[in-house]
Coordinates of C-alpha atoms and ligand atoms in Angstrom, one line a residue:
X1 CA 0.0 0.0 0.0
X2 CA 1.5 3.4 -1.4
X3 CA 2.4 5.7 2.1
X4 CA 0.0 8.8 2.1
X5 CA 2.3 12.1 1.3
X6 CA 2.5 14.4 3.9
X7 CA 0.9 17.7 4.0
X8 CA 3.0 21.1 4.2
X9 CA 0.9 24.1 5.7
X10 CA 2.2 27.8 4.5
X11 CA 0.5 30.6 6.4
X12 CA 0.7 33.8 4.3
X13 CA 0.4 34.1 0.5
X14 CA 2.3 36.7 0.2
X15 CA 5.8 36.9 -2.3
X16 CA 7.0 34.0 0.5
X17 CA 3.7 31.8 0.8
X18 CA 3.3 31.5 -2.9
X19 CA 6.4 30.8 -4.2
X20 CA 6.7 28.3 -1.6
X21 CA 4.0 26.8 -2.5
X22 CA 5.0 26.7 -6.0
X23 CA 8.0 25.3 -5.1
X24 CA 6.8 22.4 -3.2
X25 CA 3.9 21.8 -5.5
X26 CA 6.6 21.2 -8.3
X27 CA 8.5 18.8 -5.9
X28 CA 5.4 16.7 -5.9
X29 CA 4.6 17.5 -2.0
X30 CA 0.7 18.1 -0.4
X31 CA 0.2 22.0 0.1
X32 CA -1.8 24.2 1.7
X33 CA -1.9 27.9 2.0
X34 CA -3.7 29.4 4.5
X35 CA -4.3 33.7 3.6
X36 CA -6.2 35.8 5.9
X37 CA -7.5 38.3 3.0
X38 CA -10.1 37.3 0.9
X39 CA -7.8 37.5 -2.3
X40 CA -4.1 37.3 -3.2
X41 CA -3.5 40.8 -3.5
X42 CA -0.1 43.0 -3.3
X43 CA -0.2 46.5 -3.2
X44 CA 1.2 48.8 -6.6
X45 CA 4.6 49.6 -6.2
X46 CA 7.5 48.3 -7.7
X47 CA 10.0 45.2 -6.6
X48 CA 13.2 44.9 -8.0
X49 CA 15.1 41.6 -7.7
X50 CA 19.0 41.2 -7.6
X51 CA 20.8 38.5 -9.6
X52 CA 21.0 36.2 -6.7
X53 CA 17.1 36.1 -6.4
X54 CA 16.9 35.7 -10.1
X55 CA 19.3 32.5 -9.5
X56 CA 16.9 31.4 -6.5
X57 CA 13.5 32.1 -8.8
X58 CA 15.5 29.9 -11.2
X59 CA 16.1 26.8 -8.8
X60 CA 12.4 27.2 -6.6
X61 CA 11.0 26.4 -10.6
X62 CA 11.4 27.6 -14.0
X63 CA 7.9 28.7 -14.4
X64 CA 8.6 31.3 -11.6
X65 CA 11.5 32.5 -13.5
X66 CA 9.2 32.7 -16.3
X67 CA 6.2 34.9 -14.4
X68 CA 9.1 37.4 -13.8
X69 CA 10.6 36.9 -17.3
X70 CA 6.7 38.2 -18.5
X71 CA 6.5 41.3 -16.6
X72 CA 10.0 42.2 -15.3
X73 CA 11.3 45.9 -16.5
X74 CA 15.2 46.9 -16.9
X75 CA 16.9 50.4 -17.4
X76 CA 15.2 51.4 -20.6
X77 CA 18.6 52.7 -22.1
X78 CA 20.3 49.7 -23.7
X79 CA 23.7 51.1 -22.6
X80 CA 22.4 51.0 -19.0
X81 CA 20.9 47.5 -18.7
X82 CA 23.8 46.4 -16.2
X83 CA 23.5 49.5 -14.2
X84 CA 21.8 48.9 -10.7
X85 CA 21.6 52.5 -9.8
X86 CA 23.5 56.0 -10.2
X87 CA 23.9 57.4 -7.5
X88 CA 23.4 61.0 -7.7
X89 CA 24.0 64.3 -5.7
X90 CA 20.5 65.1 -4.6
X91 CA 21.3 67.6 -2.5
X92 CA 23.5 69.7 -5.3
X93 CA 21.2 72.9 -5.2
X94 CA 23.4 74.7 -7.8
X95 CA 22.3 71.8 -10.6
X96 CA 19.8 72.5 -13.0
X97 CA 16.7 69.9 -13.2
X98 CA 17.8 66.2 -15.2
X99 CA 21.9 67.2 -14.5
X100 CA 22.3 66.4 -11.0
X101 CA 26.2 65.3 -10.5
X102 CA 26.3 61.6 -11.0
X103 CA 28.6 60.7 -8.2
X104 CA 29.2 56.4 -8.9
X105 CA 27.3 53.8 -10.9
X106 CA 26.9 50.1 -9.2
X107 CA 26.1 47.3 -12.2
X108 CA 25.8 43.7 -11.4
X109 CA 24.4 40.8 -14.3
X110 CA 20.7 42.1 -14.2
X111 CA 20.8 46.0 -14.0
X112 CA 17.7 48.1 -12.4
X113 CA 15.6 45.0 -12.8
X114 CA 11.8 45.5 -11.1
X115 CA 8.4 44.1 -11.3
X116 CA 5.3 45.6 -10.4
X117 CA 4.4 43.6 -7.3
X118 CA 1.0 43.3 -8.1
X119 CA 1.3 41.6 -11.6
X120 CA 4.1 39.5 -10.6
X121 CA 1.9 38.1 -8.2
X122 CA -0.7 37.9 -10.7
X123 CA 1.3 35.9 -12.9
X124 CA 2.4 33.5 -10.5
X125 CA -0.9 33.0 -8.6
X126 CA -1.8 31.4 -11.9
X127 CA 0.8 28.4 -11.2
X128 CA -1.0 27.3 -8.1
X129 CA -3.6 25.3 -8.7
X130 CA -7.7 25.3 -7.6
X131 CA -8.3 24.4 -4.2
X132 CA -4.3 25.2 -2.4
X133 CA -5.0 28.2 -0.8
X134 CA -7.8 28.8 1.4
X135 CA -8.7 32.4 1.8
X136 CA -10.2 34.7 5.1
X137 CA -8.3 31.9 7.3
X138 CA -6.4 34.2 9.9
X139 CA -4.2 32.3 11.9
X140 CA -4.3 33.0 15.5
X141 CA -2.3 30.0 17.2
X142 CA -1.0 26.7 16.9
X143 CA -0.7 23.8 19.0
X144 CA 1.8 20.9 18.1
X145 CA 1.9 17.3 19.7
X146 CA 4.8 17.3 22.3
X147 CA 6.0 14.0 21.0
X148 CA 5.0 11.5 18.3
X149 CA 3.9 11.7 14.8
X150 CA 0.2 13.3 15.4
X151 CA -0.8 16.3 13.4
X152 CA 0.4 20.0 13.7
X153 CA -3.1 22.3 14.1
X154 CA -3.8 25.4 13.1
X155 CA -6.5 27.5 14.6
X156 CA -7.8 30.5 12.9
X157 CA -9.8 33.4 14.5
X158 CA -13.2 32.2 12.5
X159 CA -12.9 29.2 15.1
X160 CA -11.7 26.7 12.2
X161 CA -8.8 24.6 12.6
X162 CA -6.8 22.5 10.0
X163 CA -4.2 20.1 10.2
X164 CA -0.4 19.5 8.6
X165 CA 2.4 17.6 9.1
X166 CA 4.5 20.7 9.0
X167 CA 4.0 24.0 9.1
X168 CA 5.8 27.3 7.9
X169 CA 5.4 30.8 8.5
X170 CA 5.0 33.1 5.4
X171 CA 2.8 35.8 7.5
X172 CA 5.2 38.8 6.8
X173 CA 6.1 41.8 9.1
X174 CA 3.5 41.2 11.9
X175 CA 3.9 37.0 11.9
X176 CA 1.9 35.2 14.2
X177 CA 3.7 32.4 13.7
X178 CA 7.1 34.2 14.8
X179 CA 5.3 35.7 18.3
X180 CA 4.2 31.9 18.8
X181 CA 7.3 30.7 18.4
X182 CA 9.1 33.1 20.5
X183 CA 6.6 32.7 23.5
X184 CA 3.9 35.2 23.1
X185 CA 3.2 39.1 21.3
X186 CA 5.5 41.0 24.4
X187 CA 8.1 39.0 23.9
X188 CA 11.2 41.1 22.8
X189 CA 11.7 40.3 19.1
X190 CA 7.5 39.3 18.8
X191 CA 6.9 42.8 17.1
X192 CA 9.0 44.5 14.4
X193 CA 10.5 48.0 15.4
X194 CA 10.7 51.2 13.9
X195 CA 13.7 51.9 12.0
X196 CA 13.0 55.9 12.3
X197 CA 12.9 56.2 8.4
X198 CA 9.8 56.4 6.4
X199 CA 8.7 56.3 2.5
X200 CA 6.5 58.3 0.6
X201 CA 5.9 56.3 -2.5
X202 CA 4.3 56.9 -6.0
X203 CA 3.5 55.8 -9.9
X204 CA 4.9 58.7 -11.9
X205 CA 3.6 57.8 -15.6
X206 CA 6.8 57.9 -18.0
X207 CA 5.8 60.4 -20.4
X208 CA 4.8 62.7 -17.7
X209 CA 8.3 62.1 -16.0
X210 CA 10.5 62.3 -19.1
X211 CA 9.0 65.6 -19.8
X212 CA 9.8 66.9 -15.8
X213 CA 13.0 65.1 -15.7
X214 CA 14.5 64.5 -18.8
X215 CA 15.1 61.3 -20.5
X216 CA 17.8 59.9 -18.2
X217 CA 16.8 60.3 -15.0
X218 CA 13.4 59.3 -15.9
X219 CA 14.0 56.0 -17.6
X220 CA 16.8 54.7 -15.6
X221 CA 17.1 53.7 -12.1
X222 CA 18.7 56.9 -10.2
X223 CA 19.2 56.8 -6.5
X224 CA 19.5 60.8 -5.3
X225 CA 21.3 60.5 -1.9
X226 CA 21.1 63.6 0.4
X227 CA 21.2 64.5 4.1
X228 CA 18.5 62.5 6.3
X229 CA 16.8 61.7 2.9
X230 CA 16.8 59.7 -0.2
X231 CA 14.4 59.2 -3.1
X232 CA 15.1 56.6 -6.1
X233 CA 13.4 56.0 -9.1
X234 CA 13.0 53.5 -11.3
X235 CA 10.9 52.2 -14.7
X236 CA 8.6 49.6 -13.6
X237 CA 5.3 48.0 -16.2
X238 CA 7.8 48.0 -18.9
X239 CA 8.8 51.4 -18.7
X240 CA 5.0 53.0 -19.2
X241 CA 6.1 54.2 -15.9
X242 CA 8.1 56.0 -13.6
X243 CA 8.5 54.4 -10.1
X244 CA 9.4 56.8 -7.1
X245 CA 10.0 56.0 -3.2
X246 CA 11.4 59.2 -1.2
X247 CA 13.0 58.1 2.3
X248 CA 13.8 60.5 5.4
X249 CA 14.7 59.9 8.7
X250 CA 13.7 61.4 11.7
X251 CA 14.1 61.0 15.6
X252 CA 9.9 61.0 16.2
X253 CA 8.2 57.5 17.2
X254 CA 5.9 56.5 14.6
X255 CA 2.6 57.6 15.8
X256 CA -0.1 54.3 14.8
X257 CA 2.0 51.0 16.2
X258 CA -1.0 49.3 14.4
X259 CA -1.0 51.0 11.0
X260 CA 2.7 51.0 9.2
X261 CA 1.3 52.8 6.2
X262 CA -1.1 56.3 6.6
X263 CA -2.4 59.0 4.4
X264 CA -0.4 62.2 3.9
X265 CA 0.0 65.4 1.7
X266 CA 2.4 66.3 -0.9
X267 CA 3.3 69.5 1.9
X268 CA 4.9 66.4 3.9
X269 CA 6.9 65.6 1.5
X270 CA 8.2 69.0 0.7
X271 CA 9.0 70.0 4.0
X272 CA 11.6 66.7 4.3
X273 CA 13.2 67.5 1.6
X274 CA 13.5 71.3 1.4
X275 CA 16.9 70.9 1.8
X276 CA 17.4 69.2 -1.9
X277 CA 18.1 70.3 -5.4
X278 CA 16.0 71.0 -8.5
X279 CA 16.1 67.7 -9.7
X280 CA 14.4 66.1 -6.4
X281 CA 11.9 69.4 -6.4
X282 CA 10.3 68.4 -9.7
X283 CA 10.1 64.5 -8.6
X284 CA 8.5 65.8 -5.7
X285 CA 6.0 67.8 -8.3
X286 CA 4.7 64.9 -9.9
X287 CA 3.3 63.4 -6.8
X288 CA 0.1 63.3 -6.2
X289 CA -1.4 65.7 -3.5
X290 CA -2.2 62.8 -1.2
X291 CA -0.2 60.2 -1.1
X292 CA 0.5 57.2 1.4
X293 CA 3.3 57.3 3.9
X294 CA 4.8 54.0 4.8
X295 CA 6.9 53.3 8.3
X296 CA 10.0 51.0 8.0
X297 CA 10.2 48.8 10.6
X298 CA 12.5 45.7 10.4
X299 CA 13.3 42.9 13.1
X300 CA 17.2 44.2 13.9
X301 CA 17.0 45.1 17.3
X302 CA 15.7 41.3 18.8
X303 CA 16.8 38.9 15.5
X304 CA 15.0 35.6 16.4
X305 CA 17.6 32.9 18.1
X306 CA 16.4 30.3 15.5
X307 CA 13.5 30.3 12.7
X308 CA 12.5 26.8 14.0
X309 CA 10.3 25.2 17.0
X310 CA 9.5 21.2 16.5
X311 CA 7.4 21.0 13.1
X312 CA 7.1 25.1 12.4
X313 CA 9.3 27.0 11.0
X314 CA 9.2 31.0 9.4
X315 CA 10.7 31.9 6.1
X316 CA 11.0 35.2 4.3
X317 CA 9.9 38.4 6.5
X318 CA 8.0 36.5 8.9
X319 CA 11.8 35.5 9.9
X320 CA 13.9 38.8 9.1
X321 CA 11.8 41.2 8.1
X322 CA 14.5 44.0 6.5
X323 CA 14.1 47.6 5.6
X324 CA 14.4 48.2 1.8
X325 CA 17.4 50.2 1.1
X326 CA 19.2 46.6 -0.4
X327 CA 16.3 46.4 -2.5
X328 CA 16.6 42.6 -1.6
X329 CA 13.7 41.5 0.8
X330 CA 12.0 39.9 -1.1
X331 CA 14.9 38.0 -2.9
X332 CA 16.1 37.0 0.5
X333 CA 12.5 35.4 1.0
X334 CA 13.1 33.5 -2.4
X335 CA 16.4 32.1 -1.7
X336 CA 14.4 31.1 2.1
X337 CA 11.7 29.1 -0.1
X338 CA 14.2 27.5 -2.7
X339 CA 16.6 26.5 0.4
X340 CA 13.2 24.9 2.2
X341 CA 11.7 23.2 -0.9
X342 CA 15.0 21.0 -1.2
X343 CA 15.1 20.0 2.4
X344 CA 11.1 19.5 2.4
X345 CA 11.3 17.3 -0.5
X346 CA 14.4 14.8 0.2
X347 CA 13.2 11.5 0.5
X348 CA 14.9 10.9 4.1
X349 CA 12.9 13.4 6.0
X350 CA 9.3 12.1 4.8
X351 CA 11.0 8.5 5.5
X352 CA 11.3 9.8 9.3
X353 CA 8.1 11.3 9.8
X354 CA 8.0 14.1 12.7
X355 CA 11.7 14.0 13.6
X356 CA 12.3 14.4 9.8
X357 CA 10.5 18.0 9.7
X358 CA 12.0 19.1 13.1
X359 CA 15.8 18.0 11.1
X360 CA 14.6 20.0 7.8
X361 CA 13.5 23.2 9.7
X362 CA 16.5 22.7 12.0
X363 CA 18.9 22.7 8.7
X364 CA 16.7 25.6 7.5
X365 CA 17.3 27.8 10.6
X366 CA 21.1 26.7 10.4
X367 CA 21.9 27.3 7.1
X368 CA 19.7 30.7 6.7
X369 CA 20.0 32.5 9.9
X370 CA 23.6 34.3 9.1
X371 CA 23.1 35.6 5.6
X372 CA 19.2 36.7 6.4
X373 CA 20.1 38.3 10.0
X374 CA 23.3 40.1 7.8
X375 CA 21.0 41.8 5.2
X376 CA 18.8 43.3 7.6
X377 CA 21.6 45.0 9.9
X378 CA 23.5 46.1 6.7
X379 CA 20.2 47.7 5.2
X380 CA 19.8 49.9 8.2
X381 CA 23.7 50.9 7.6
X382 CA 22.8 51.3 3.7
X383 CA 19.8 53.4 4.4
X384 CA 22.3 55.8 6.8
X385 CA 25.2 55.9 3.7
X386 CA 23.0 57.1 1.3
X387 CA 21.9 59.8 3.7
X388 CA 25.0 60.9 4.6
X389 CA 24.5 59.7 8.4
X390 CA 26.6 56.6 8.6
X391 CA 29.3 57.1 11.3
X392 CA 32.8 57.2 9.7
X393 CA 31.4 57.9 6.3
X394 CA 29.0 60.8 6.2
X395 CA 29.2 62.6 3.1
X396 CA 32.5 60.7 1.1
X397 CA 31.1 59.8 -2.3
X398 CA 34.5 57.6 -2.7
X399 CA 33.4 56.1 0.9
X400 CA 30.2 55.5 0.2
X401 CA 30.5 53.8 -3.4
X402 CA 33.3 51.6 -1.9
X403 CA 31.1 50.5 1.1
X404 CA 28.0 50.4 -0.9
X405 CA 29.9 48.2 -3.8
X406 CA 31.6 45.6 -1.0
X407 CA 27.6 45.1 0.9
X408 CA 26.0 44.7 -2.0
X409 CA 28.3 42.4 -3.7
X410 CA 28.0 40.3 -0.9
X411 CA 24.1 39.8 -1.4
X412 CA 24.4 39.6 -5.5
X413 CA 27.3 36.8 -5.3
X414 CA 25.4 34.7 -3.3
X415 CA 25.4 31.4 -5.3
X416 CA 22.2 29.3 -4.4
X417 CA 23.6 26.1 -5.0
X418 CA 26.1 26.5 -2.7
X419 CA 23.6 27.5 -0.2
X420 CA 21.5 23.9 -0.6
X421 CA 24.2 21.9 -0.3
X422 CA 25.1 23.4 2.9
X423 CA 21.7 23.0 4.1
X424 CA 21.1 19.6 2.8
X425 CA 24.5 18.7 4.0
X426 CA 23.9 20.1 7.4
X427 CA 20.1 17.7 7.2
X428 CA 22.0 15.1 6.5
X429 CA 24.2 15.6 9.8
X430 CA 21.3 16.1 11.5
X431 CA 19.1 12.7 10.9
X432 CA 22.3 10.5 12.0
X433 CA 22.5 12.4 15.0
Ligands
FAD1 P1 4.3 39.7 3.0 O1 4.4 40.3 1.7 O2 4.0 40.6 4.2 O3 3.1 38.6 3.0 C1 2.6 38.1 4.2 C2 1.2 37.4 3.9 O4 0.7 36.8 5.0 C3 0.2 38.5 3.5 O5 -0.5 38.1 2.3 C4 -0.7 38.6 4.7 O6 -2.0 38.9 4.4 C5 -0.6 37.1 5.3 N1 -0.8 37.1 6.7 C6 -0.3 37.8 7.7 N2 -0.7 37.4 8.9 C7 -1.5 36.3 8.7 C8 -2.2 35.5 9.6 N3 -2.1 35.6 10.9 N4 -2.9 34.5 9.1 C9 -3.0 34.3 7.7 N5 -2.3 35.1 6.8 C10 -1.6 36.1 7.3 N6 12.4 43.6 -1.5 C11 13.1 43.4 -2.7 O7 13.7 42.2 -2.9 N7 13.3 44.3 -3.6 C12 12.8 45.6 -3.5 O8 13.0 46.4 -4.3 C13 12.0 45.9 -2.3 N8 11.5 47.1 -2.1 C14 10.8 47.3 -0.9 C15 10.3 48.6 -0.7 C16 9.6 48.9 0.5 C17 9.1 50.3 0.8 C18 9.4 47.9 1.5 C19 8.6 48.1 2.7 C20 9.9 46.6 1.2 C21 10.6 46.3 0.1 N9 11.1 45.0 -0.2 C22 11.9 44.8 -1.3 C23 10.9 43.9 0.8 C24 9.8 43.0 0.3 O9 8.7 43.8 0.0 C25 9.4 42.0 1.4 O10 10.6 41.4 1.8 C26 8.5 40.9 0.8 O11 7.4 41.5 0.2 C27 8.1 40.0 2.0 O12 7.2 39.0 1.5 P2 6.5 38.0 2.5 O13 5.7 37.1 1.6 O14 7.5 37.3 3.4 O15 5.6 38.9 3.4

């Protein structure tokens, strides 16, 4: 009689919870997805993706590679298509608009490559198929046999349950999962923290921009660094449009713990960067008068000690949720899912049942929890380069390109092969133990 497969619970359909999915579901393994929305949905703003994620897209399955193939955008000068950004003198006040000093370039294999979140999500939604993910389910705990191979349950807030065999985290920022694991929501490390920068974001369409800005800095991905600010732009929905985030610090507590993103005016926006030059003025100008305002938190100050406990595990932000100024979040979550698709899928750890999970998700933890916990310290210290705050640095172009150039090289070179041998090497350790 043919053993009945197990089945892998993801909570969260987010960029995390879906690729997952897709991932097992291409490695033959049972899958559910549990989303507390009524709908996939991801907001419309652009996501860039670094070579390294475009190597883990690549081994999670080729038809995710393809979704991004379909709607990704580059630098829409051919002669740019390597660069990843210039970086610019936003602050020069003496510039006219469009001819802002370009102070250093950084190019890697795939340039200023972005998607717009929402049809990326789109495309790959359409590769999991009818009757995976179950929608409205909010999880609110879990219980897990304390021994044995019984059943993992879930409990959702409608008063449903359901049961795996394993079950990992995908539920972002605010995880559940990640204050279950760690003993409860005031637990140090339970809730993200504010990282004292914030983002006003917008869709700028390209004709519009090109006229404003001038061909260049309208078309190509331009980061304009500045004191306590920085606002970068890039072509998203294949280059119909111009995408802009504008980042300040300040020393202020974010004022709604429970909202990370609230309304604002254009005045906002104005007033934190009065500072600037023409060419950041006019991007200003072509936002619209109210606009949303989004807090970056990240998990830095309490990193978690491990991202597994017995048969759960959390992958992508529920795990190391980062601020955005590597532009590689969400990479980082597809490197997570390609690492835990190989370790979910080797034949040894369905042959020993529970204590096969608790070895994957311990080889998970192992094998991601340096290069995860690095990105999201070095994005805080990228965010302060670029605006001129980082101790030992402040305002050096030649200091900045060479630190920005060493961080970011570290996160493009990583090689995800390497990084499932380890893993599965270190599994394989584990289950003779
Ligand atoms: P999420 O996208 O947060 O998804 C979590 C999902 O879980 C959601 O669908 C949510 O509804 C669901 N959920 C939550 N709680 C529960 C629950 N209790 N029960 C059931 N479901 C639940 N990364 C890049 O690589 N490149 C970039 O250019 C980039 N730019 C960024 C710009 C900004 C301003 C920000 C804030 C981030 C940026 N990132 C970028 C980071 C990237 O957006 C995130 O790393 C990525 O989206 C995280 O995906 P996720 O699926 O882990 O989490």
């Amino acid at each position: 009689m043919a053993t009945k497969k197990p089945t892998i619970a993801i909570v969260g359909g987010g960029i995390s919870g879906v690729v997952l999915a897709i991932a097992l579901i291409r490695r033959d393994l049972n899958v559910q997805v549990y989303e507390q929305a009524h709908a996939f949905g991801e907001i419309g703003a652009g996501v860039a993706f670094s070579p390294n994620a475009v190597r883990a897209m690549r081994a999670c399955s080729p038809d995710i590679y393809a979704a991004f193939e379909k709607v990704v955008t580059h630098n829409q000068w051919p002669s740019k298509k390597n660069v990843w950004f210039d970086f610019q003198d936003g602050y020069d006040k003496n510039s006219k608009v469009g001819e802002e000093k370009v102070l250093f370039s950084l190019t890697n294999d795939y340039g200023a490559n972005s998607v717009h979140r929402a049809h990326f999500l789109d495309e790959m939604v359409k590769l999991v198929p009818e009757g995976v993910t179950h929608f409205k389910k909010h999880l609110d705990t879990i219980e897990q046999p304390t021994s044995g191979d019984g059943k993992v349950t879930l409990k959702f807030h409608d008063g449903t349950t359901a049961e795996a065999d394993a079950v990992v985290g995908c539920d972002g920022i605010k995880a559940r999962t990640r204050a279950w694991m760690l003993g409860g929501d005031d637990v140090p490390g339970a809730a993200p923290v504010y990282t004292h920068k914030y983002a006003y974001r917008g869709l700028i369409p390209m004709e519009r921009a090109v006229e404003a800005l001038g061909d260049d800095n309208a078309k190509n991905g331009k980061m304009h660094l500045g004191k306590d600010g920085h606002i970068l732009t890039f072509p998203v929905d294949h280059g119909s449009v111009m995408n802009v985030v504008a980042f300040h610090t300040n020393h202020d507590e974010w004022p709604d713990a429970k909202h990370l993103t609230l309304p604002t005016k254009k005045e906002h926006v104005y007033e934190d960067f009065k500072d600037f030059g023409p060419t950041v003025q006019k991007i200003i100008e072509l936002l619209e008068p109210n606009l949303d305002c989004w807090a970056i938190f990240d998990t830095g100050a309490n990193p978690m000690p491990a991202y597994n406990k017995g048969r759960v595990c959390v992958l992508g932000d529920a795990g190391h949720a980062t601020s955005p100024h590597h532009g590689a979040g969400a990479g980082i979550c597809i490197e997570d899912a390609a690492v835990m698709a190989d370790l979910l899928a080797e034949s040894s750890v369905h042959r020993a049942g529970a204590k096969g999970f608790e070895a994957a998700f311990q080889a998970f933890s192992d094998a991601r929890k340096e290069r995860t916990q690095w990105l999201v310290q070095s994005s805080r210290r990228s965010g302060d380069l670029y605006e001129w705050r980082a101790e030992g640095v402040g305002s050096d172009a030649e200091k900045i390109h060479a630190e920005c150039k060493e961080r970011n090289e570290q996160i493009w070179n990583g090689q995800i092969d390497e990084m499932i041998a380890e893993a599965k090497s270190s599994l394989a350790t584990i289950l003779k133990a």
